[in-house]
Amino acid sequence: MNRRGFAAGTLIVLALLVGCGNYEPPPVPGTDSTSFGPPLPPDATAIPAGVPTTDAAGPNCDDPTASLRPVPNPEDRVGPTIDAIRARGRLLVGLDTGSNLFSFRDPQTGTIQGFDVDIAREIARDLLGDPNLIEFRMLGSAEREKALQDNTVDIVAKTMTITCARRQKIDFSSVYFEASQRILALDDSGIAGIADLAGRRVCVVNGTTSMQHIQQIQPAADLLTVTNWADCLLALQQGQVDAISTDDSILAGLAVQDPYTRVVGDPISAEPYGIGIAQNKTDLVRSVNATLDRIRADGTWISLYDRWLTVLGPSPGPPAPTYQD
Ligand code: GLU
């Protein structure tokens, strides 16, 4: 470039810089500096401290995790429920897509993945000969029992705790995972356990054991209830709550999504997960239990744990089943 060209170029750059100095960004549509922060999800409900609750455990029953003994052989997988599923050619599985690690939509592939999804795939493999013959139905935590009672799904595979109260409405497989309820808080929150939640705002999902336990164990907490655990993470990030409390397995998935959060405190309850099945479908319960027995014995359970859940620590091994018959 000659000297005159260089000078002209410098002038243009100077003119642009002066222009930039005067530049005012246009207002961002839809924002209002006088508002007090982002809105809550439309279905969020505030439950102030001290509002009485129902009994989390519900009526007492001997051992809610005792299920029906599995069918001994693959050819014994017969019965009206199984025949109907085979005639349809697909297993209808209720779950949600917002539970990182257990059932979530992989943003890269658009497919639904996770530990619960893979357990459902093993059930489909044994029933239909193909782990892909599944149709997913999205369910919020509070919709799980009703979806089974209404027969809109064959099974629920959604971090579902087996309780006496739920056993009055639905049946369960044997236990396939053991979680325990803890707390997720921001690193610098000063929250280290359940005692620190007195007078604080805690997010829980409606219709869960997590909500009932917090109301019973820490009645001095103000609750915000929402529809799924991803909404709780957003509320925590936006400063609308101080903590989230649910199963450590679900909290670990949220913590992976936000490095400024931490799972804290001692376990406050045992949360044995079972596959939910409508009542009077004993053929399906026994078949699902046979699948769970198979994956406990053939190494599949451990490989699924290693695929999804090592953030919880090394594999504890599959939980041992108990049976009532
Ligand atoms: N395990 C708890 C329950 O079954 C919470 C799980 C969830 O909301 O998916 O209520």
CSV table of N, CA, C and O in Angstrom, one decimal, residues 185-227:
chain,number,residue,atom,x,y,z
A,185,ALA,N,-27.6,-26.7,46.6
A,185,ALA,CA,-27.5,-25.3,46.9
A,185,ALA,C,-26.3,-24.7,46.2
A,185,ALA,O,-25.5,-25.4,45.7
A,186,LEU,N,-26.3,-23.4,46.0
A,186,LEU,CA,-25.2,-22.7,45.4
A,186,LEU,C,-24.0,-22.8,46.3
A,186,LEU,O,-24.1,-22.8,47.6
A,187,ASP,N,-22.8,-22.9,45.7
A,187,ASP,CA,-21.6,-23.1,46.5
A,187,ASP,C,-21.4,-22.1,47.7
A,187,ASP,O,-21.0,-22.5,48.7
A,188,ASP,N,-21.8,-20.8,47.4
A,188,ASP,CA,-21.5,-19.8,48.5
A,188,ASP,C,-22.8,-19.5,49.3
A,188,ASP,O,-22.9,-18.5,49.9
A,189,SER,N,-23.7,-20.4,49.3
A,189,SER,CA,-25.0,-20.2,50.0
A,189,SER,C,-24.9,-20.3,51.5
A,189,SER,O,-25.8,-19.8,52.2
A,190,GLY,N,-23.9,-21.0,52.0
A,190,GLY,CA,-23.8,-21.2,53.5
A,190,GLY,C,-24.8,-22.3,53.9
A,190,GLY,O,-24.9,-22.6,55.1
A,191,ILE,N,-25.5,-23.0,53.0
A,191,ILE,CA,-26.4,-24.1,53.3
A,191,ILE,C,-25.6,-25.4,53.3
A,191,ILE,O,-25.0,-25.7,52.3
A,192,ALA,N,-25.6,-26.0,54.5
A,192,ALA,CA,-24.9,-27.3,54.6
A,192,ALA,C,-25.7,-28.5,55.0
A,192,ALA,O,-25.2,-29.6,55.1
A,193,GLY,N,-27.0,-28.2,55.3
A,193,GLY,CA,-27.8,-29.3,55.7
A,193,GLY,C,-29.3,-28.9,55.9
A,193,GLY,O,-29.6,-27.7,55.8
A,194,ILE,N,-30.1,-29.8,56.3
A,194,ILE,CA,-31.5,-29.6,56.4
A,194,ILE,C,-31.8,-28.5,57.5
A,194,ILE,O,-32.8,-27.7,57.3
A,195,ALA,N,-31.0,-28.4,58.5
A,195,ALA,CA,-31.3,-27.3,59.6
A,195,ALA,C,-31.2,-25.9,59.0
A,195,ALA,O,-31.9,-25.0,59.4
A,196,ASP,N,-30.3,-25.8,58.0
A,196,ASP,CA,-30.1,-24.5,57.4
A,196,ASP,C,-31.3,-24.0,56.5
A,196,ASP,O,-31.2,-22.9,55.9
A,197,LEU,N,-32.2,-24.9,56.2
A,197,LEU,CA,-33.3,-24.5,55.3
A,197,LEU,C,-34.5,-23.8,56.1
A,197,LEU,O,-35.4,-23.4,55.5
A,198,ALA,N,-34.4,-23.7,57.4
A,198,ALA,CA,-35.4,-23.0,58.2
A,198,ALA,C,-35.4,-21.5,57.7
A,198,ALA,O,-34.3,-20.9,57.6
A,199,GLY,N,-36.5,-21.1,57.3
A,199,GLY,CA,-36.7,-19.7,56.9
A,199,GLY,C,-36.1,-19.4,55.5
A,199,GLY,O,-36.2,-18.3,55.0
A,200,ARG,N,-35.7,-20.5,54.8
A,200,ARG,CA,-35.2,-20.3,53.4
A,200,ARG,C,-36.3,-20.8,52.4
A,200,ARG,O,-37.2,-21.5,52.8
A,201,ARG,N,-36.1,-20.4,51.1
A,201,ARG,CA,-37.0,-20.8,50.1
A,201,ARG,C,-36.4,-22.1,49.4
A,201,ARG,O,-35.3,-22.1,48.9
A,202,VAL,N,-37.2,-23.2,49.4
A,202,VAL,CA,-36.8,-24.4,48.8
A,202,VAL,C,-37.7,-24.9,47.7
A,202,VAL,O,-38.9,-24.8,47.8
A,203,CYS,N,-37.1,-25.2,46.5
A,203,CYS,CA,-37.9,-25.7,45.4
A,203,CYS,C,-38.1,-27.2,45.4
A,203,CYS,O,-37.1,-27.9,45.6
A,204,VAL,N,-39.3,-27.6,45.2
A,204,VAL,CA,-39.6,-29.1,45.1
A,204,VAL,C,-40.6,-29.2,43.9
A,204,VAL,O,-41.3,-28.3,43.6
A,205,VAL,N,-40.7,-30.5,43.4
A,205,VAL,CA,-41.7,-30.8,42.4
A,205,VAL,C,-42.9,-31.3,43.1
A,205,VAL,O,-42.8,-32.1,44.0
A,206,ASN,N,-44.1,-30.8,42.6
A,206,ASN,CA,-45.3,-31.2,43.1
A,206,ASN,C,-45.6,-32.7,42.9
A,206,ASN,O,-45.2,-33.3,41.9
A,207,GLY,N,-46.2,-33.4,43.9
A,207,GLY,CA,-46.5,-34.8,43.8
A,207,GLY,C,-45.4,-35.8,44.0
A,207,GLY,O,-45.4,-36.9,43.5
A,208,THR,N,-44.4,-35.3,44.7
A,208,THR,CA,-43.2,-36.1,45.0
A,208,THR,C,-43.0,-36.4,46.5
A,208,THR,O,-43.5,-35.7,47.3
A,209,THR,N,-42.3,-37.5,46.7
A,209,THR,CA,-41.9,-37.8,48.1
A,209,THR,C,-41.0,-36.7,48.6
A,209,THR,O,-41.0,-36.4,49.8
A,210,SER,N,-40.2,-36.1,47.7
A,210,SER,CA,-39.3,-35.0,48.2
A,210,SER,C,-40.1,-33.9,48.8
A,210,SER,O,-39.6,-33.4,49.9
A,211,MET,N,-41.2,-33.5,48.2
A,211,MET,CA,-42.0,-32.4,48.8
A,211,MET,C,-42.5,-32.8,50.2
A,211,MET,O,-42.4,-32.0,51.1
A,212,GLN,N,-43.0,-34.0,50.3
A,212,GLN,CA,-43.6,-34.4,51.5
A,212,GLN,C,-42.5,-34.5,52.6
A,212,GLN,O,-42.8,-34.1,53.8
A,213,HIS,N,-41.4,-35.0,52.3
A,213,HIS,CA,-40.3,-35.1,53.3
A,213,HIS,C,-39.9,-33.7,53.8
A,213,HIS,O,-39.7,-33.5,55.0
A,214,ILE,N,-39.7,-32.8,52.9
A,214,ILE,CA,-39.3,-31.4,53.4
A,214,ILE,C,-40.3,-30.8,54.3
A,214,ILE,O,-40.0,-30.2,55.3
A,215,GLN,N,-41.6,-31.0,53.9
A,215,GLN,CA,-42.7,-30.4,54.7
A,215,GLN,C,-42.7,-31.0,56.1
A,215,GLN,O,-43.0,-30.4,57.1
A,216,GLN,N,-42.3,-32.3,56.2
A,216,GLN,CA,-42.3,-33.0,57.5
A,216,GLN,C,-41.1,-32.7,58.3
A,216,GLN,O,-41.2,-32.5,59.5
A,217,ILE,N,-39.9,-32.8,57.6
A,217,ILE,CA,-38.7,-32.7,58.4
A,217,ILE,C,-38.3,-31.2,58.6
A,217,ILE,O,-37.7,-30.9,59.6
A,218,GLN,N,-38.6,-30.3,57.7
A,218,GLN,CA,-38.2,-28.9,57.9
A,218,GLN,C,-39.4,-28.0,57.6
A,218,GLN,O,-39.5,-27.3,56.6
A,219,PRO,N,-40.4,-28.1,58.5
A,219,PRO,CA,-41.7,-27.3,58.3
A,219,PRO,C,-41.4,-25.8,58.3
A,219,PRO,O,-42.3,-25.0,57.9
A,220,ALA,N,-40.2,-25.3,58.7
A,220,ALA,CA,-40.0,-23.9,58.7
A,220,ALA,C,-39.4,-23.4,57.4
A,220,ALA,O,-39.1,-22.2,57.2
A,221,ALA,N,-39.4,-24.3,56.4
A,221,ALA,CA,-38.9,-23.8,55.0
A,221,ALA,C,-40.1,-23.3,54.2
A,221,ALA,O,-41.2,-23.9,54.3
A,222,ASP,N,-39.9,-22.3,53.4
A,222,ASP,CA,-40.9,-21.8,52.5
A,222,ASP,C,-40.8,-22.6,51.2
A,222,ASP,O,-39.7,-22.6,50.6
A,223,LEU,N,-41.8,-23.2,50.7
A,223,LEU,CA,-41.7,-24.1,49.5
A,223,LEU,C,-42.1,-23.4,48.2
A,223,LEU,O,-43.1,-22.6,48.3
A,224,LEU,N,-41.4,-23.6,47.2
A,224,LEU,CA,-41.9,-23.3,45.8
A,224,LEU,C,-42.1,-24.6,45.1
A,224,LEU,O,-41.2,-25.4,45.0
A,225,THR,N,-43.3,-24.9,44.6
A,225,THR,CA,-43.5,-26.2,43.9
A,225,THR,C,-43.7,-25.9,42.4
A,225,THR,O,-44.3,-24.9,42.0
A,226,VAL,N,-43.0,-26.7,41.6
A,226,VAL,CA,-43.1,-26.6,40.2
A,226,VAL,C,-43.3,-28.0,39.6
A,226,VAL,O,-43.5,-28.9,40.3
A,227,THR,N,-43.3,-28.1,38.2
A,227,THR,CA,-43.7,-29.3,37.6
A,227,THR,C,-42.5,-30.3,37.3
A,227,THR,O,-42.7,-31.5,37.3
